Amino acid sequence: MNIFKNVISAKHGFRGAANKYSKATGLCFLHSVSNSVEVHSPEQEVVIALGSNVGNRLDNFNEALRLMKKSGIQISRHGCLYETEPAYVTDQPLFLNSAIRGVTKLAPHELLRVLKQIEKDIGRTEGIRYGPRPIDLDILFYGNFKIHSESLSVPHERIWERPFVMAPLIDLLGSAIDSDTVGSWHSFSTQKCGLFESWEKLGGEQLIGKDGMRRVLPIGNRLLDWSQKTHVMGILNLTPDSFSDGGKFQSVDAAVSQVQLMISEGVDIIDIGAQSTRPFATRISAEEELDRLIPVLEAVGQIPGVEDKFISVDTFYSKVASEAVNKGAHLINDVSGGQLDSDMLKVVSGLKVPYLAMHMRGNPSTMQSSENLKYDDVCKQVSSELYSRVTEAESSGIPGWSIILDPGIGFSKKSEDNLDLLMGLPSIREEIGLKSLAASHAPILIGPSRKRFLGDICKQPDANRRDPATIAAVTAGVLGGANMVRVHNVRDNLDAVRLCDALLKHRKS
C-alpha cells in the first residue's frame, strides 16, 4: 500500500480522443480526491521520457533502459527515436529523445529517486537548467493520478509546450483508447479532445522532418532517417537452392564480385542469406549456415566502399545472428519474426542492432499449407500478427525504435493476398496504429523480387525474367508507403524508387 501526498485524480468531462484517432467510448475515471489517498493497487502504469545530448547518446539510452528494468520498471512499449534541436538553451549539441511505457510497484517519489540515481550513475551532474546532459529522465504520467509536491509534478508540467516530449508520448498510445488509464492520460490534456489534440496544436505529424525534429533508426554508427529516401536492399544468396539465384554465389570470390557490383550500382543495404527460405525448402543447421556465411562476411568487410553500406544477415537462428554481428553485420533480418528460435529476440536485444521482423505462418516447409493460407482479411490479420511480433520483441528488450516491419510478401500468402498487401500498406499502418502509433511509424520493407506470384500473373516461369514485374511491384509498394525494398536487381529497381521518391516529394510539396 502506497501513500500519495497531494494526489488528484483525472478530471471529469473527457469524452474521448478526437474522432480521427479514437474509436473508444464509455471511459470511466477515478473519483476526484484531494489531500492524501491510499492506493491499494500493487502496480501502476507509467510513462517516462528520455533525453540525451552528451557522450554516446544511444549508449546512454540503452544503459538507462537496463537500469530501469533492474530497478523494477517493466517496460512494455518504446516510442520512436527522435533527433531534435535543443530547446530553451540552444547553444548545445542535438538531443536524442524518446519515451517508454511500463509498469512498476514503485511509489511515485520512490520512482523519482530511482530515476535520479540512474541519471547520476550514467554521469549526470548539476548544471545549468535545460543545459547539456548525458541523460534526462522525467515522469510524464503515473497511473491515473495527478501528483503535486515540492519535488514532483505529474503530469510533467511542461509536456504541452514540448514537441520533443509530445511526439514520443503520442507514439506510446494507440489511436483506439484501450484502457481507463490511457483515457485518464488523455483527460490530463489542456485540450478537450485529449492528447491527440494537444499534439495537433503543436503541429503534429507535420513537425516530423522539419523544425529540427526527425525520426531515426540507429544502425551501425549512424542514425538513419528513412523518410528521406527509399532504401534499396540487395539480395546475396549463398545457397545452392534459392528459387532465383541458387548456386550462383556459393564461392567467396563470386559473392565478393556480386557485392562489388551492387555497391557500384548504388545499393544501400546488402542482405546476405546462407539458408534458403523458399517454399518447401529443407532447413539446414546453424553450424552449416555459419560455414557458408562467415567466410563471405569476412571477405565482404574488406571490400572498398562497403564501409558506407549496411550489412544485413538473413537468418532465423540466434547463434547465426550473434556470430554475424560479431563479424560486422549491422542488421538481423528474421523471416520468422522470432518464431523459429526461442532465443532469437533475447539475443538480438543483447546485440543492440536493428531487427527486421517479417510476417510468416509456420516455417518455409509448411508456410504454403492450406491452413497457413487461410485469411478472412489478409491486411488486418497480417497487421495483428505483425503487431504481436513487435510486442514480443519489445518485451524481450528490443526497443521499438530498432524494429523494421515486413508484411512477408510470398510467405504463407496466395497471389491475391500478395496483391492485397502491396496495395494495402496504408491500411496495415492504420490497423497497427489502433494499438501502437510507434509501431505504425516503423519503417516497412517489402520483398516482392522475382516471387512466384509475379511469374503466375505475367506468365514468366523463369524467375530471372521477372524483373520488369518486380519493378512494377516495387513501384506500387513505394507509392503506398514502403520505406525499404529488398531486390535481386539493384540497378533497375533503384531507378524505380528514385522516380517514386521524386513523385512523393512532388505530391507533398
Coordinates of N, CA and C in Angstrom, one line a residue, residues 282-483:
T282 N 14.3 -27.3 -47.4 CA 14.8 -28.1 -46.2 C 15.7 -27.3 -45.4
R283 N 15.4 -27.3 -44.1 CA 16.2 -26.5 -43.1 C 17.6 -27.1 -42.9
I284 N 18.6 -26.3 -42.9 CA 19.9 -26.7 -42.5 C 20.2 -26.2 -41.1
S285 N 21.3 -26.8 -40.5 CA 21.6 -26.4 -39.1 C 22.3 -25.0 -39.1
A286 N 22.3 -24.5 -37.9 CA 23.0 -23.2 -37.7 C 24.5 -23.3 -38.0
E287 N 25.1 -24.4 -37.7 CA 26.5 -24.6 -38.0 C 26.8 -24.6 -39.5
E288 N 26.0 -25.3 -40.3 CA 26.1 -25.3 -41.7 C 25.9 -23.9 -42.3
E289 N 24.9 -23.2 -41.8 CA 24.7 -21.9 -42.2 C 25.9 -21.0 -41.9
L290 N 26.5 -21.1 -40.8 CA 27.7 -20.3 -40.4 C 28.8 -20.7 -41.3
D291 N 29.0 -21.9 -41.7 CA 30.1 -22.3 -42.5 C 30.0 -21.6 -43.9
R292 N 28.8 -21.4 -44.4 CA 28.6 -20.7 -45.6 C 28.8 -19.2 -45.5
L293 N 28.3 -18.7 -44.3 CA 28.2 -17.3 -44.1 C 29.5 -16.6 -43.7
I294 N 30.2 -17.1 -42.7 CA 31.3 -16.3 -42.1 C 32.4 -16.0 -43.1
P295 N 32.9 -16.9 -43.9 CA 34.0 -16.6 -44.9 C 33.5 -15.4 -45.8
V296 N 32.3 -15.4 -46.2 CA 31.8 -14.3 -47.1 C 31.7 -13.0 -46.3
L297 N 31.2 -13.1 -45.1 CA 31.1 -11.8 -44.3 C 32.5 -11.2 -44.1
E298 N 33.4 -12.1 -43.8 CA 34.8 -11.6 -43.5 C 35.4 -10.9 -44.8
A299 N 35.1 -11.6 -45.9 CA 35.7 -11.0 -47.2 C 34.9 -9.8 -47.6
V300 N 33.6 -9.7 -47.4 CA 32.8 -8.5 -47.8 C 33.3 -7.3 -47.0
G301 N 33.6 -7.6 -45.7 CA 34.1 -6.5 -44.9 C 35.3 -5.8 -45.3
Q302 N 36.1 -6.4 -46.3 CA 37.3 -5.8 -46.8 C 37.1 -5.1 -48.1
I303 N 35.9 -5.1 -48.7 CA 35.7 -4.5 -50.0 C 35.7 -3.0 -49.9
P304 N 36.5 -2.3 -50.7 CA 36.5 -0.8 -50.7 C 35.0 -0.3 -50.9
G305 N 34.6 0.7 -50.1 CA 33.3 1.3 -50.3 C 32.2 0.6 -49.4
V306 N 32.5 -0.6 -48.9 CA 31.5 -1.3 -48.1 C 31.2 -0.6 -46.8
E307 N 32.2 0.2 -46.3 CA 32.0 0.9 -45.0 C 30.9 2.0 -45.1
D308 N 30.5 2.4 -46.3 CA 29.4 3.3 -46.4 C 28.0 2.6 -46.6
K309 N 28.0 1.2 -46.6 CA 26.8 0.5 -46.7 C 26.5 -0.3 -45.4
F310 N 25.3 -0.8 -45.3 CA 24.9 -1.6 -44.2 C 24.8 -3.0 -44.6
I311 N 25.2 -3.9 -43.7 CA 25.2 -5.3 -43.9 C 24.1 -5.9 -43.1
S312 N 23.2 -6.6 -43.8 CA 22.1 -7.4 -43.1 C 22.4 -8.9 -43.3
V313 N 22.0 -9.6 -42.3 CA 22.1 -11.1 -42.4 C 20.7 -11.7 -42.2
D314 N 20.3 -12.5 -43.2 CA 19.0 -13.1 -43.3 C 19.1 -14.5 -42.6
T315 N 18.6 -14.5 -41.3 CA 18.7 -15.8 -40.6 C 17.5 -15.8 -39.6
F316 N 17.1 -17.0 -39.2 CA 16.2 -17.2 -38.1 C 16.8 -17.9 -36.9
Y317 N 18.2 -18.1 -37.0 CA 18.9 -18.7 -35.9 C 19.6 -17.7 -35.0
S318 N 19.4 -17.7 -33.7 CA 20.1 -16.8 -32.8 C 21.6 -16.9 -32.8
K319 N 22.1 -18.1 -32.9 CA 23.5 -18.4 -33.0 C 24.1 -17.7 -34.2
V320 N 23.5 -17.8 -35.3 CA 24.0 -17.2 -36.5 C 23.9 -15.7 -36.4
A321 N 22.8 -15.2 -35.8 CA 22.7 -13.7 -35.6 C 23.9 -13.2 -34.8
S322 N 24.2 -13.9 -33.7 CA 25.2 -13.4 -32.8 C 26.6 -13.4 -33.5
E323 N 26.9 -14.5 -34.2 CA 28.2 -14.6 -34.9 C 28.3 -13.6 -36.0
A324 N 27.2 -13.4 -36.7 CA 27.2 -12.4 -37.8 C 27.5 -11.0 -37.3
V325 N 26.8 -10.6 -36.2 CA 27.1 -9.2 -35.7 C 28.5 -9.1 -35.2
N326 N 29.0 -10.2 -34.6 CA 30.4 -10.1 -34.2 C 31.4 -10.0 -35.4
K327 N 30.9 -10.4 -36.6 CA 31.8 -10.3 -37.8 C 31.4 -9.0 -38.6
G328 N 30.6 -8.1 -38.0 CA 30.4 -6.8 -38.7 C 29.0 -6.6 -39.2
A329 N 28.1 -7.5 -39.1 CA 26.7 -7.2 -39.6 C 26.1 -6.2 -38.8
H330 N 25.2 -5.4 -39.4 CA 24.6 -4.2 -38.8 C 23.1 -4.5 -38.5
L331 N 22.5 -5.5 -39.0 CA 21.1 -5.7 -39.0 C 20.7 -7.2 -39.1
I332 N 19.7 -7.6 -38.3 CA 19.3 -9.0 -38.4 C 17.9 -9.0 -39.1
N333 N 17.8 -9.8 -40.2 CA 16.6 -10.0 -41.0 C 16.0 -11.4 -40.7
D334 N 15.0 -11.4 -39.9 CA 14.4 -12.7 -39.5 C 13.1 -13.0 -40.1
V335 N 13.0 -13.9 -41.1 CA 11.7 -14.2 -41.8 C 10.7 -14.7 -40.8
S336 N 11.1 -15.2 -39.7 CA 10.1 -15.8 -38.7 C 9.6 -14.9 -37.7
G337 N 10.2 -13.7 -37.6 CA 9.8 -12.7 -36.5 C 10.0 -13.3 -35.2
G338 N 11.0 -14.2 -35.0 CA 11.4 -14.7 -33.7 C 10.6 -16.0 -33.4
Q339 N 9.9 -16.6 -34.3 CA 9.1 -17.8 -34.0 C 9.8 -19.1 -34.2
L340 N 10.9 -19.1 -34.8 CA 11.6 -20.4 -35.1 C 12.8 -20.6 -34.2
D341 N 13.2 -19.7 -33.4 CA 14.3 -19.9 -32.4 C 13.9 -19.1 -31.2
S342 N 13.6 -19.8 -30.1 CA 13.1 -19.1 -28.9 C 14.1 -18.1 -28.3
D343 N 15.4 -18.3 -28.6 CA 16.4 -17.4 -28.1 C 16.6 -16.1 -28.9
M344 N 16.0 -16.1 -30.1 CA 16.4 -15.0 -31.1 C 16.1 -13.6 -30.5
L345 N 15.0 -13.4 -29.9 CA 14.7 -12.0 -29.5 C 15.6 -11.5 -28.4
K346 N 15.8 -12.4 -27.4 CA 16.7 -12.1 -26.3 C 18.2 -11.8 -26.8
V347 N 18.6 -12.6 -27.8 CA 19.9 -12.5 -28.3 C 20.0 -11.1 -29.1
V348 N 19.1 -10.8 -29.9 CA 19.1 -9.6 -30.7 C 19.1 -8.4 -29.7
S349 N 18.3 -8.5 -28.7 CA 18.3 -7.4 -27.7 C 19.6 -7.2 -27.1
G350 N 20.4 -8.2 -26.8 CA 21.8 -8.0 -26.3 C 22.7 -7.5 -27.4
L351 N 22.5 -7.8 -28.7 CA 23.4 -7.3 -29.7 C 23.2 -5.9 -30.0
K352 N 22.1 -5.3 -29.7 CA 21.9 -3.8 -29.9 C 21.9 -3.4 -31.3
V353 N 21.3 -4.2 -32.2 CA 21.2 -3.9 -33.6 C 19.7 -3.9 -34.0
P354 N 19.4 -3.3 -35.1 CA 18.0 -3.3 -35.6 C 17.6 -4.7 -35.9
Y355 N 16.3 -4.9 -35.8 CA 15.7 -6.2 -36.0 C 14.6 -6.1 -37.0
L356 N 14.7 -6.8 -38.1 CA 13.7 -6.8 -39.2 C 12.8 -8.0 -39.0
A357 N 11.6 -7.8 -38.5 CA 10.6 -8.8 -38.2 C 9.6 -9.0 -39.4
M358 N 9.6 -10.2 -40.0 CA 8.8 -10.4 -41.1 C 7.6 -11.3 -40.7
H359 N 6.5 -11.1 -41.4 CA 5.3 -12.0 -41.1 C 5.4 -13.3 -41.9
M360 N 5.3 -14.4 -41.3 CA 5.2 -15.7 -41.9 C 4.4 -16.6 -40.9
R361 N 3.6 -17.5 -41.4 CA 3.0 -18.5 -40.6 C 3.7 -19.8 -40.9
G362 N 4.0 -20.5 -39.8 CA 4.7 -21.8 -39.9 C 6.1 -21.6 -40.2
N363 N 6.7 -22.4 -41.1 CA 8.1 -22.3 -41.5 C 8.2 -22.5 -43.0
P364 N 9.4 -22.3 -43.6 CA 9.4 -22.4 -45.1 C 8.8 -23.8 -45.6
S365 N 8.9 -24.8 -44.8 CA 8.4 -26.1 -45.3 C 6.9 -26.2 -45.2
T366 N 6.3 -25.4 -44.3 CA 4.8 -25.5 -44.1 C 4.1 -24.3 -44.4
M367 N 4.7 -23.2 -44.8 CA 4.1 -21.9 -44.8 C 3.0 -21.9 -45.9
Q368 N 3.1 -22.7 -47.0 CA 2.1 -22.7 -48.0 C 1.1 -23.8 -47.8
S369 N 0.9 -24.3 -46.6 CA -0.1 -25.3 -46.3 C -1.5 -24.6 -46.4
S370 N -2.5 -25.4 -46.6 CA -3.8 -24.8 -46.7 C -4.2 -24.1 -45.4
E371 N -3.8 -24.6 -44.3 CA -4.2 -23.9 -43.0 C -3.5 -22.6 -42.9
N372 N -2.2 -22.5 -43.3 CA -1.5 -21.2 -43.2 C -1.9 -20.2 -44.3
L373 N -2.6 -20.6 -45.3 CA -3.0 -19.7 -46.3 C -4.4 -19.2 -46.1
K374 N -5.1 -19.5 -44.9 CA -6.4 -19.0 -44.7 C -6.4 -17.6 -44.1
Y375 N -7.1 -16.7 -44.8 CA -7.2 -15.3 -44.3 C -8.7 -14.9 -44.6
D376 N -9.3 -14.2 -43.7 CA -10.5 -13.5 -43.9 C -10.3 -12.1 -44.5
D377 N -9.3 -11.5 -43.9 CA -8.9 -10.1 -44.3 C -7.4 -10.1 -44.1
V378 N -6.6 -10.3 -45.2 CA -5.2 -10.5 -45.1 C -4.5 -9.3 -44.5
C379 N -4.9 -8.1 -44.9 CA -4.2 -6.9 -44.3 C -4.4 -6.8 -42.8
K380 N -5.6 -7.0 -42.4 CA -6.0 -6.9 -41.0 C -5.3 -8.0 -40.2
Q381 N -5.3 -9.2 -40.7 CA -4.7 -10.3 -39.9 C -3.1 -10.3 -39.9
V382 N -2.6 -9.9 -41.1 CA -1.1 -9.7 -41.1 C -0.7 -8.6 -40.1
S383 N -1.5 -7.5 -40.1 CA -1.2 -6.4 -39.1 C -1.3 -6.9 -37.7
S384 N -2.3 -7.6 -37.4 CA -2.4 -8.2 -36.0 C -1.3 -9.1 -35.6
E385 N -0.9 -10.0 -36.5 CA 0.1 -10.9 -36.2 C 1.5 -10.2 -36.2
L386 N 1.7 -9.2 -37.1 CA 3.0 -8.5 -37.0 C 3.1 -7.7 -35.7
Y387 N 1.9 -7.1 -35.3 CA 2.0 -6.4 -34.0 C 2.3 -7.3 -32.8
S388 N 1.8 -8.5 -32.9 CA 2.2 -9.5 -31.9 C 3.7 -9.7 -31.8
R389 N 4.3 -9.8 -33.0 CA 5.8 -9.9 -33.1 C 6.5 -8.7 -32.5
V390 N 5.9 -7.5 -32.7 CA 6.5 -6.3 -32.1 C 6.4 -6.3 -30.6
T391 N 5.3 -6.7 -30.1 CA 5.1 -6.7 -28.6 C 6.1 -7.8 -28.0
E392 N 6.2 -8.9 -28.6 CA 7.2 -9.9 -28.1 C 8.6 -9.4 -28.1
A393 N 8.9 -8.7 -29.2 CA 10.3 -8.2 -29.3 C 10.5 -7.1 -28.3
E394 N 9.6 -6.2 -28.1 CA 9.8 -5.2 -27.1 C 9.8 -5.7 -25.7
S395 N 9.0 -6.7 -25.4 CA 9.1 -7.3 -24.0 C 10.3 -8.1 -23.8
S396 N 11.0 -8.5 -24.9 CA 12.3 -9.1 -24.8 C 13.5 -8.2 -24.7
G397 N 13.2 -6.9 -24.8 CA 14.2 -5.9 -24.7 C 14.7 -5.2 -26.0
I398 N 14.1 -5.5 -27.1 CA 14.4 -4.8 -28.3 C 13.6 -3.6 -28.4
P399 N 14.2 -2.4 -28.3 CA 13.4 -1.1 -28.4 C 12.6 -1.0 -29.6
G400 N 11.4 -0.5 -29.5 CA 10.6 -0.3 -30.7 C 11.2 0.5 -31.8
W401 N 12.1 1.4 -31.3 CA 12.8 2.3 -32.3 C 13.8 1.6 -33.2
S402 N 14.1 0.3 -32.9 CA 15.0 -0.5 -33.6 C 14.3 -1.6 -34.4
I403 N 13.0 -1.5 -34.6 CA 12.3 -2.6 -35.3 C 11.9 -2.1 -36.7
I404 N 12.1 -3.0 -37.7 CA 11.6 -2.8 -39.0 C 10.6 -3.9 -39.3
L405 N 9.5 -3.5 -40.0 CA 8.4 -4.5 -40.3 C 8.4 -4.9 -41.8
D406 N 8.1 -6.2 -42.0 CA 8.0 -6.7 -43.4 C 6.7 -7.6 -43.4
P407 N 5.7 -7.2 -44.2 CA 4.5 -8.0 -44.3 C 4.6 -9.4 -44.9
G408 N 5.8 -9.7 -45.4 CA 6.0 -11.1 -45.8 C 5.4 -11.5 -47.1
I409 N 5.5 -10.7 -48.1 CA 5.0 -11.0 -49.5 C 5.6 -12.3 -49.9
G410 N 4.8 -13.2 -50.3 CA 5.2 -14.5 -50.8 C 5.4 -15.6 -49.7
F411 N 5.3 -15.2 -48.5 CA 5.4 -16.1 -47.4 C 4.1 -16.4 -46.7
S412 N 3.6 -17.6 -46.9 CA 2.2 -18.0 -46.4 C 1.2 -17.1 -47.0
K413 N 1.3 -16.8 -48.2 CA 0.3 -15.9 -48.9 C 0.0 -16.5 -50.3
K414 N -1.3 -16.4 -50.7 CA -1.7 -16.7 -52.1 C -1.4 -15.4 -53.0
S415 N -1.5 -15.6 -54.3 CA -1.2 -14.5 -55.2 C -2.1 -13.3 -54.9
E416 N -3.4 -13.5 -54.6 CA -4.3 -12.4 -54.3 C -4.0 -11.7 -53.0
D417 N -3.4 -12.5 -52.1 CA -3.0 -12.0 -50.8 C -1.8 -11.0 -51.0
N418 N -0.9 -11.4 -51.8 CA 0.3 -10.6 -52.1 C -0.2 -9.3 -52.7
L419 N -1.1 -9.3 -53.6 CA -1.6 -8.1 -54.3 C -2.3 -7.2 -53.2
D420 N -3.1 -7.8 -52.3 CA -3.7 -7.1 -51.3 C -2.7 -6.3 -50.4
L421 N -1.6 -7.0 -50.1 CA -0.6 -6.4 -49.2 C 0.1 -5.3 -49.9
L422 N 0.4 -5.5 -51.2 CA 1.1 -4.4 -52.0 C 0.3 -3.2 -52.0
M423 N -1.0 -3.3 -52.2 CA -1.9 -2.2 -52.3 C -2.4 -1.7 -50.9
G424 N -2.2 -2.5 -49.9 CA -2.8 -2.2 -48.6 C -1.8 -1.7 -47.5
L425 N -0.6 -1.3 -47.9 CA 0.3 -0.8 -46.8 C -0.3 0.3 -45.9
P426 N -1.0 1.3 -46.5 CA -1.6 2.3 -45.6 C -2.6 1.7 -44.6
S427 N -3.3 0.7 -45.0 CA -4.3 0.1 -44.1 C -3.6 -0.7 -43.0
I428 N -2.4 -1.3 -43.4 CA -1.6 -2.1 -42.4 C -1.1 -1.1 -41.4
R429 N -0.6 0.0 -41.8 CA -0.1 1.0 -40.8 C -1.3 1.5 -39.9
E430 N -2.4 1.7 -40.5 CA -3.6 2.2 -39.8 C -4.1 1.2 -38.8
E431 N -4.1 -0.1 -39.2 CA -4.5 -1.2 -38.3 C -3.6 -1.3 -37.1
I432 N -2.3 -1.3 -37.4 CA -1.3 -1.4 -36.3 C -1.4 -0.2 -35.4
G433 N -1.7 1.0 -36.0 CA -1.8 2.2 -35.2 C -2.9 2.2 -34.2
L434 N -3.9 1.4 -34.4 CA -5.0 1.3 -33.4 C -4.4 0.9 -32.1
K435 N -3.4 0.1 -32.1 CA -2.8 -0.4 -30.8 C -1.5 0.3 -30.5
S436 N -0.7 0.7 -31.4 CA 0.6 1.4 -31.2 C 0.9 2.3 -32.3
L437 N 0.9 3.6 -32.0 CA 1.3 4.6 -33.1 C 2.8 4.5 -33.4
A438 N 3.6 4.1 -32.4 CA 5.0 3.9 -32.6 C 5.3 2.8 -33.7
A439 N 4.6 1.7 -33.5 CA 4.8 0.6 -34.4 C 4.2 1.0 -35.8
S440 N 3.2 1.8 -35.8 CA 2.7 2.2 -37.1 C 3.6 3.1 -37.9
H441 N 4.5 3.8 -37.2 CA 5.5 4.6 -37.8 C 6.8 3.9 -38.2
A442 N 6.9 2.6 -37.8 CA 8.2 1.9 -38.1 C 8.4 1.8 -39.6
P443 N 9.7 1.7 -40.0 CA 10.0 1.5 -41.4 C 9.4 0.2 -41.9
I444 N 8.8 0.2 -43.1 CA 8.2 -1.0 -43.7 C 9.1 -1.4 -44.9
L445 N 9.5 -2.7 -44.9 CA 10.2 -3.2 -46.0 C 9.3 -4.2 -46.8
I446 N 9.4 -4.2 -48.1 CA 8.7 -5.2 -48.9 C 9.7 -5.9 -49.8
G447 N 9.4 -7.2 -50.0 CA 10.3 -8.0 -50.8 C 9.6 -8.9 -51.8
P448 N 9.1 -8.2 -52.9 CA 8.4 -9.0 -53.9 C 9.3 -9.5 -55.0
S449 N 10.6 -9.3 -54.9 CA 11.5 -9.5 -56.0 C 11.4 -11.0 -56.6
R450 N 11.1 -11.0 -57.8 CA 11.1 -12.3 -58.6 C 10.2 -13.4 -58.0
K451 N 9.3 -13.0 -57.2 CA 8.4 -14.0 -56.5 C 7.5 -14.7 -57.5
R452 N 7.1 -15.9 -57.1 CA 6.3 -16.8 -57.9 C 5.0 -16.1 -58.4
F453 N 4.3 -15.3 -57.5 CA 3.1 -14.7 -57.9 C 3.2 -13.8 -59.1
L454 N 4.4 -13.1 -59.2 CA 4.7 -12.3 -60.4 C 4.8 -13.1 -61.6
G455 N 5.4 -14.3 -61.5 CA 5.5 -15.2 -62.6 C 4.1 -15.7 -63.1
D456 N 3.3 -16.0 -62.1 CA 2.0 -16.5 -62.4 C 1.2 -15.4 -63.1
I457 N 1.2 -14.2 -62.7 CA 0.5 -13.1 -63.3 C 1.0 -12.8 -64.7
C458 N 2.3 -12.8 -64.8 CA 2.9 -12.3 -66.1 C 3.3 -13.5 -67.0
K459 N 3.0 -14.7 -66.5 CA 3.3 -15.9 -67.3 C 4.8 -16.0 -67.6
Q460 N 5.6 -15.8 -66.5 CA 7.0 -15.9 -66.6 C 7.5 -17.0 -65.6
P461 N 7.6 -18.3 -66.1 CA 8.0 -19.3 -65.2 C 9.5 -19.2 -64.7
D462 N 10.3 -18.5 -65.5 CA 11.7 -18.3 -65.2 C 11.8 -17.1 -64.3
A463 N 12.3 -17.4 -63.1 CA 12.4 -16.3 -62.1 C 13.3 -15.1 -62.6
N464 N 14.3 -15.4 -63.3 CA 15.2 -14.4 -63.8 C 14.6 -13.5 -64.8
R465 N 13.4 -13.8 -65.3 CA 12.7 -12.9 -66.3 C 11.6 -12.1 -65.7
R466 N 11.6 -12.1 -64.3 CA 10.5 -11.4 -63.6 C 10.9 -10.0 -63.1
D467 N 12.1 -9.4 -63.6 CA 12.5 -8.1 -63.1 C 11.5 -7.0 -63.5
P468 N 11.0 -7.0 -64.7 CA 10.0 -5.9 -65.1 C 8.8 -6.0 -64.1
A469 N 8.3 -7.1 -63.8 CA 7.2 -7.3 -62.9 C 7.6 -6.8 -61.5
T470 N 8.8 -7.2 -61.1 CA 9.4 -6.7 -59.8 C 9.4 -5.2 -59.7
I471 N 9.8 -4.6 -60.7 CA 9.9 -3.1 -60.7 C 8.5 -2.5 -60.6
A472 N 7.5 -3.1 -61.2 CA 6.1 -2.6 -61.1 C 5.6 -2.8 -59.6
A473 N 5.9 -4.0 -59.1 CA 5.5 -4.3 -57.7 C 6.2 -3.3 -56.7
V474 N 7.5 -3.1 -56.9 CA 8.2 -2.2 -56.0 C 7.6 -0.8 -56.1
T475 N 7.3 -0.4 -57.4 CA 6.7 1.0 -57.6 C 5.4 1.1 -56.8
A476 N 4.5 0.1 -56.9 CA 3.3 0.1 -56.2 C 3.5 0.2 -54.7
G477 N 4.4 -0.6 -54.2 CA 4.7 -0.6 -52.8 C 5.3 0.7 -52.2
V478 N 6.2 1.3 -53.0 CA 6.8 2.5 -52.5 C 5.8 3.7 -52.5
L479 N 5.0 3.7 -53.6 CA 4.0 4.8 -53.6 C 2.9 4.6 -52.6
G480 N 2.8 3.3 -52.1 CA 1.9 3.0 -51.0 C 2.5 3.2 -49.6
G481 N 3.8 3.5 -49.5 CA 4.3 3.8 -48.2 C 5.5 2.9 -47.7
A482 N 6.0 2.0 -48.6 CA 7.1 1.2 -48.2 C 8.4 2.1 -48.1
N483 N 9.2 1.9 -47.1 CA 10.4 2.6 -46.9 C 11.7 1.9 -47.4

